[in-house]
Amino acid sequence: MSHAARATATFDGMMPDDLIPHIAAHANEAGLQVEERDTSLIVTVSLAKVALERAPSSLKVRIDAEDAAALQNIRDYLLYILDHVAPGLVASGAWQGDFARNRLPLNFCTATVRSVRRVAPNFLRVALNCADTKRLTEERGMHFSLLLPPKERRPVWPQLDGNGRTVWPKDADQLHRAVYTFVDLDPSRECFTFDVFEHDGGRATTWARTAQPGDIVGISGPGSGDFPAGKDILMAGDETALPAIRRILAQSSADRSGHVLLEVGSEEDVCDMPRPGGIDLTWLVRNRGETLWDRLATAVLPQGPDRYVWIAAEKELVRKAKARFRDTLGVGAAEGYFAYYWEA
Ligand SMILES: Cc1cc2nc3c(=O)[nH]c(=O)nc-3n(C[C@H](O)[C@H](O)[C@H](O)COP(=O)(O)OP(=O)(O)OC[C@H]3O[C@@H](n4cnc5c(N)ncnc54)[C@H](O)[C@@H]3O)c2cc1C
């Protein structure tokens, strides 16, 4: 990883004794790579590295990131965690470094609805016109946050403050945020598409059903989620992970092998999925009484040293899968992705 952007800070003041273990616990929970010692911590994410060094009444932070957008993302995340583990500490920080201030966040842009069409019994495909499509194509990450402004109000978008921290609109201006996976990005036409799984009570579902050409939304990203490594792969997910699994399978080399488990509501939701010949695909249909966990509870690990386990679905299922594959069966940090895509 090249480190083109850097920021440093020193925070002074009262700090809880368990500051380092507490931050480490959050990073571990998020599945990040963590090296923890008594008074120091290094957290590595795909595009950045954060080093924390604690003295009795000060905390030194150094962030090295691949680019300014990655620096902004990891810095926002760190400040969010610090606000939680040591309330009030962030205000004492004197920051120096290569970060932008007093402007729109580097990973933010607006887009307008081009069209919405039904592509499956429970999926709508939304096409957005977006002048930043080239940037979204070039930066890493399969996903983005869709930011929906409150109805009948002039949208207020996030802004970087004088310290380069992203400030989100609050109260009546608060944005609804939902994460989606790019289906297709077309920089030449400056537009991209994504698929919305329609579910009860979903604000994004209601939005997609009623969206009109020209309606404006915010887009934050791309981010979270690289194409997984591994020649032998076990993948599992529900409808919310279907777009990501489809992209991963479409990008997979012809010699990739393994098993994909996909859970959907009814047989009508079963669809064609691109895949290499060595990948078996099993559909599990809820209204036939089949569930992902029934299979994952006994699924065997991919064989061979070049293996990968990729699981994304509802939070509780992912918690159980992570406990089995990571804690019981020893799938290492570089061999697995366990992400909850929604919470019941
Ligand atoms: C990395 C990532 C990628 C994702 N990609 C996609 C994608 O490409 N397409 C897609 O459709 N979703 C995707 N999701 C899931 C999507 O972000 C969530 O389902 C999100 O909650 C939808 O927002 P909402 O505004 O519709 O519902 P919310 O306002 O967040 O939730 C409203 C209610 O709906 C319930 N709910 C949320 N999701 C579901 C569900 N799947 N089934 C049943 N009830 C639900 C919640 O429990 C809540 O009670 C992705 C999530 C992540 C983290």
XYZ file of C-alpha atoms and ligand atoms in Angstrom:
397
model
C 0.000 0.000 0.000
C 1.399 3.454 -0.873
C 0.890 6.160 1.729
C 0.172 9.343 -0.166
C -1.858 11.029 2.591
C -0.995 11.379 6.264
C -2.505 13.007 9.351
C -1.233 13.220 12.913
C -2.763 14.481 16.136
C -2.136 14.635 19.862
C -5.063 14.556 22.275
C -4.593 15.732 25.875
C -6.828 15.216 28.863
C -8.500 12.627 31.049
C -8.742 9.253 29.384
C -10.322 6.012 30.527
C -7.826 3.314 31.612
C -9.194 0.897 29.041
C -8.936 3.333 26.108
C -6.679 1.109 23.962
C -8.500 -2.211 24.662
C -11.856 -0.490 24.119
C -10.838 0.888 20.696
C -9.296 -2.507 19.838
C -12.596 -4.226 20.709
C -14.499 -1.940 18.298
C -11.969 -2.564 15.527
C -12.101 -6.329 16.138
C -15.901 -6.253 16.073
C -15.717 -4.503 12.686
C -13.455 -7.305 11.428
C -10.394 -5.045 11.022
C -6.797 -6.201 11.382
C -5.592 -5.240 14.879
C -2.181 -5.353 16.597
C -2.642 -4.503 20.267
C 0.039 -3.925 22.906
C -0.224 -2.461 26.439
C -0.127 1.192 25.420
C -0.306 1.079 21.656
C -2.539 -0.135 18.868
C -2.208 -0.451 15.112
C -5.358 -0.916 13.036
C -4.986 -1.732 9.344
C -7.796 -1.408 6.803
C -7.524 -1.983 3.063
C -6.413 1.573 2.208
C -5.042 2.931 5.493
C -3.221 2.261 8.727
C -3.891 3.951 12.093
C -1.288 3.920 14.877
C -2.279 4.984 18.411
C 0.230 5.515 21.247
C -1.043 6.207 24.718
C 0.775 8.071 27.557
C -0.834 8.711 31.007
C -2.634 11.876 29.879
C -2.169 12.051 26.143
C -2.925 10.035 23.033
C -0.845 10.341 19.869
C -2.426 9.302 16.566
C -0.866 8.810 13.165
C -2.842 7.856 10.062
C -1.230 6.806 6.793
C -3.625 6.355 3.893
C -3.416 5.556 0.213
C -5.192 8.761 -0.799
C -7.065 11.744 0.615
C -10.482 10.057 0.372
C -9.245 6.996 2.309
C -7.731 9.344 4.900
C -11.048 11.150 5.282
C -12.951 7.868 5.741
C -10.656 6.365 8.344
C -10.312 9.667 10.201
C -14.102 10.059 10.410
C -14.337 6.485 11.707
C -11.615 7.056 14.320
C -13.206 10.304 15.553
C -16.566 8.527 15.798
C -15.026 5.745 17.921
C -13.115 8.259 20.106
C -16.333 10.201 20.750
C -17.812 6.936 21.997
C -14.923 5.593 24.121
C -13.633 8.928 25.500
C -16.367 11.611 25.261
C -14.894 15.127 25.044
C -11.380 13.987 24.075
C -11.742 14.755 20.360
C -12.081 18.513 21.032
C -8.556 18.573 22.544
C -6.940 17.202 19.378
C -4.579 19.361 17.332
C -4.526 17.816 13.850
C -1.970 18.288 11.114
C -1.932 16.666 7.710
C -3.175 16.241 4.175
C -6.898 16.521 4.728
C -9.514 18.711 3.067
C -11.596 21.188 5.106
C -14.712 23.337 4.622
C -16.045 21.641 1.499
C -18.191 18.691 0.459
C -16.671 15.357 1.588
C -14.298 13.887 -1.004
C -16.384 10.720 -1.324
C -19.709 12.542 -1.708
C -21.616 13.490 -4.833
C -25.204 13.961 -5.892
C -27.100 11.973 -8.524
C -30.521 12.160 -10.154
C -32.948 9.393 -11.004
C -32.799 8.342 -14.656
C -35.219 5.389 -14.496
C -36.592 2.623 -12.265
C -37.699 -0.717 -13.684
C -38.694 -4.090 -12.299
C -36.100 -6.811 -12.951
C -37.480 -9.591 -10.694
C -40.603 -10.190 -8.579
C -38.986 -8.474 -5.586
C -36.228 -6.339 -7.125
C -36.304 -2.886 -8.696
C -33.336 -1.694 -10.779
C -32.617 2.004 -10.288
C -30.517 3.925 -12.830
C -28.962 7.196 -11.649
C -27.324 9.970 -13.665
C -24.149 10.906 -11.830
C -21.331 13.176 -13.027
C -18.932 11.367 -10.627
C -19.423 7.916 -12.219
C -15.803 7.863 -13.442
C -14.530 8.421 -9.874
C -16.924 5.770 -8.542
C -15.530 3.341 -11.133
C -11.886 4.100 -10.386
C -11.899 4.086 -6.584
C -12.047 0.763 -4.742
C -15.226 -0.679 -3.295
C -18.312 -2.505 -4.581
C -20.815 -0.562 -2.501
C -22.069 2.948 -1.785
C -24.446 4.690 0.608
C -27.658 6.025 -0.875
C -28.555 9.229 1.012
C -32.236 10.151 0.836
C -33.199 13.680 1.884
C -36.417 14.227 3.857
C -39.493 14.573 1.657
C -40.709 18.059 0.787
C -37.500 19.741 2.058
C -34.569 21.289 0.269
C -31.762 18.707 0.722
C -28.912 19.597 3.077
C -25.787 17.527 2.294
C -22.873 16.516 4.552
C -20.002 18.990 4.805
C -16.378 18.845 6.015
C -15.867 21.259 8.933
C -12.761 23.368 9.665
C -11.070 20.254 11.122
C -11.863 18.165 8.062
C -14.472 16.093 9.895
C -17.677 15.142 8.092
C -20.685 16.846 9.685
C -23.996 15.178 8.863
C -27.259 17.142 8.659
C -29.413 16.611 11.738
C -33.013 16.762 12.952
C -35.434 17.809 10.210
C -32.604 17.755 7.639
C -31.369 14.268 8.576
C -30.646 12.007 5.591
C -31.827 8.401 5.440
C -28.857 6.186 4.673
C -28.938 2.719 3.093
C -26.039 0.781 1.577
C -26.299 -0.692 -1.943
C -24.083 -2.549 -4.411
C -23.291 -1.219 -7.872
C -24.739 -3.433 -10.607
C -23.195 -1.571 -13.534
C -21.184 1.654 -13.870
C -21.002 3.452 -17.229
C -18.548 6.383 -17.051
C -19.063 7.264 -20.738
C -22.793 7.898 -20.155
C -22.210 9.153 -16.586
C -24.718 6.779 -15.042
C -24.844 3.682 -12.847
C -27.422 1.145 -11.698
C -28.205 -0.767 -8.511
C -30.888 -3.272 -7.418
C -33.226 -2.620 -4.502
C -34.698 -5.696 -2.773
C -38.227 -4.670 -1.785
C -39.056 -5.412 1.838
C -41.728 -4.292 4.295
C -41.084 -1.005 6.081
C -38.050 -0.052 3.985
C -37.614 3.655 3.380
C -35.416 2.927 0.351
C -38.061 0.487 -0.946
C -40.752 3.173 -0.733
C -38.401 5.673 -2.353
C -37.566 3.329 -5.273
C -41.257 2.509 -5.865
C -42.180 6.172 -6.176
C -38.972 7.771 -7.562
C -39.414 10.025 -10.592
C -36.819 10.963 -13.242
C -34.887 14.002 -11.983
C -35.331 13.276 -8.250
C -32.086 14.085 -6.431
C -30.191 11.825 -3.981
C -26.784 11.893 -2.289
C -24.157 9.226 -2.922
C -21.367 8.492 -0.482
C -18.670 6.053 -1.552
C -17.506 3.850 -3.072
C -16.382 1.693 -0.188
C -16.529 -1.350 2.040
C -16.000 -4.576 0.196
C -13.315 -5.686 -2.218
C -13.599 -8.629 -4.573
C -12.530 -11.596 -2.424
C -9.347 -13.551 -3.054
C -9.256 -17.337 -2.993
C -9.395 -20.063 -5.614
C -11.662 -22.296 -3.504
C -14.578 -20.340 -2.155
C -17.656 -20.762 0.016
C -20.143 -17.901 -0.413
C -23.510 -17.427 1.248
C -26.049 -14.637 1.326
C -29.682 -13.577 1.080
C -31.381 -11.157 -1.343
C -29.428 -8.158 -0.025
C -26.157 -9.915 -0.891
C -27.369 -11.233 -4.247
C -26.077 -8.208 -6.231
C -22.644 -8.503 -4.581
C -22.469 -12.282 -5.110
C -23.478 -11.822 -8.773
C -20.689 -9.259 -9.295
C -18.115 -11.456 -7.559
C -19.110 -14.511 -9.603
C -19.086 -12.493 -12.845
C -15.556 -11.257 -12.051
C -14.266 -14.680 -10.967
C -11.605 -16.387 -13.044
C -12.693 -19.536 -14.911
C -10.677 -21.822 -12.597
C -12.359 -20.686 -9.377
C -14.256 -23.486 -7.636
C -16.484 -23.899 -4.611
C -20.066 -23.534 -3.428
C -22.541 -20.645 -3.323
C -25.640 -20.743 -1.090
C -28.348 -18.170 -1.811
C -31.483 -17.747 0.307
C -34.587 -16.146 -1.255
C -38.259 -15.893 -0.309
C -39.917 -17.945 -3.033
C -39.098 -19.969 -6.138
C -40.023 -16.983 -8.311
C -36.926 -15.238 -6.960
C -34.543 -17.886 -8.289
C -32.626 -16.375 -11.217
C -29.691 -16.999 -13.533
C -26.316 -16.243 -12.005
C -23.085 -16.016 -14.004
C -20.469 -18.401 -12.609
C -17.376 -20.434 -13.436
C -18.058 -24.122 -14.183
C -16.420 -25.241 -10.929
C -18.859 -23.310 -8.726
C -21.986 -25.137 -7.471
C -24.980 -22.948 -6.691
C -27.728 -23.974 -4.245
C -30.904 -21.923 -3.847
C -32.609 -22.075 -0.450
C -36.233 -21.021 -0.540
C -37.782 -19.682 2.672
C -41.363 -20.589 1.808
C -40.222 -24.213 1.338
C -38.866 -24.010 4.913
C -35.205 -23.857 3.801
C -32.730 -21.467 5.442
C -29.111 -20.511 4.968
C -28.185 -21.425 8.505
C -29.388 -25.043 8.101
C -26.683 -25.423 5.442
C -24.020 -23.205 6.982
C -24.189 -24.994 10.325
C -22.706 -28.085 8.679
C -21.045 -26.697 5.519
C -17.480 -27.900 5.064
C -14.635 -25.439 4.648
C -13.216 -24.985 1.159
C -10.226 -27.266 0.734
C -6.710 -26.153 -0.088
C -4.493 -23.328 1.117
C -6.016 -20.713 -1.232
C -9.502 -20.634 0.290
C -12.037 -17.933 1.126
C -15.312 -17.822 3.083
C -17.661 -14.922 2.184
C -20.932 -14.493 4.106
C -23.336 -11.530 4.069
C -26.946 -11.574 5.283
C -29.007 -10.659 8.368
C -27.009 -9.732 11.483
C -27.832 -12.744 13.663
C -27.042 -15.250 10.927
C -23.710 -13.542 10.251
C -22.870 -13.584 13.980
C -23.460 -17.353 14.116
C -21.540 -17.947 10.886
C -18.584 -15.875 12.096
C -18.490 -17.785 15.377
C -18.460 -21.112 13.539
C -16.082 -20.356 10.676
C -13.708 -17.899 12.333
C -13.677 -18.977 15.989
C -14.358 -22.724 15.739
C -12.948 -23.655 12.329
C -10.069 -21.110 12.352
C -10.759 -19.135 9.172
C -8.151 -16.338 9.343
C -8.638 -12.579 8.868
C -7.318 -12.722 5.298
C -9.492 -15.760 4.440
C -12.948 -14.532 5.331
C -15.552 -11.761 5.013
C -18.458 -11.799 7.465
C -20.666 -8.735 7.074
C -24.211 -8.119 8.158
C -26.156 -6.344 5.445
C -29.311 -5.691 7.487
C -30.737 -6.124 10.974
C -34.138 -7.706 11.707
C -22.299 -3.646 2.028
C -23.806 -3.738 1.825
C -24.325 -3.916 0.540
C -25.710 -4.010 0.349
N -26.198 -4.140 -0.922
C -27.552 -4.204 -1.125
C -28.089 -4.276 -2.451
O -27.364 -4.224 -3.466
N -29.452 -4.363 -2.583
C -30.291 -4.390 -1.495
O -31.511 -4.480 -1.684
N -29.809 -4.300 -0.231
C -28.463 -4.182 -0.032
N -27.970 -4.059 1.241
C -28.924 -4.096 2.369
C -29.619 -2.767 2.616
O -28.646 -1.755 2.883
C -30.543 -2.923 3.854
O -31.546 -3.865 3.588
C -31.142 -1.601 4.273
O -31.699 -1.756 5.561
C -32.236 -1.116 3.331
O -32.655 0.160 3.777
P -34.177 0.576 3.893
O -34.184 2.061 3.887
O -34.954 -0.109 2.813
O -34.665 -0.048 5.249
P -34.417 0.510 6.715
O -35.098 1.822 6.876
O -32.950 0.425 7.012
O -35.152 -0.563 7.607
C -36.566 -0.556 7.767
C -37.009 -1.909 8.253
O -36.750 -2.855 7.238
C -36.101 -4.005 7.793
N -35.220 -4.589 6.752
C -34.084 -4.061 6.263
N -33.570 -4.886 5.306
C -34.432 -5.937 5.223
C -34.458 -7.105 4.438
N -33.510 -7.388 3.530
N -35.472 -7.970 4.607
C -36.474 -7.727 5.521
N -36.506 -6.619 6.303
C -35.507 -5.739 6.150
C -35.352 -3.489 9.003
O -35.210 -4.501 9.977
C -36.274 -2.395 9.505
O -37.232 -2.927 10.391
C -26.585 -3.941 1.446
C -26.063 -3.728 2.736
C -24.687 -3.629 2.916
C -24.142 -3.371 4.297
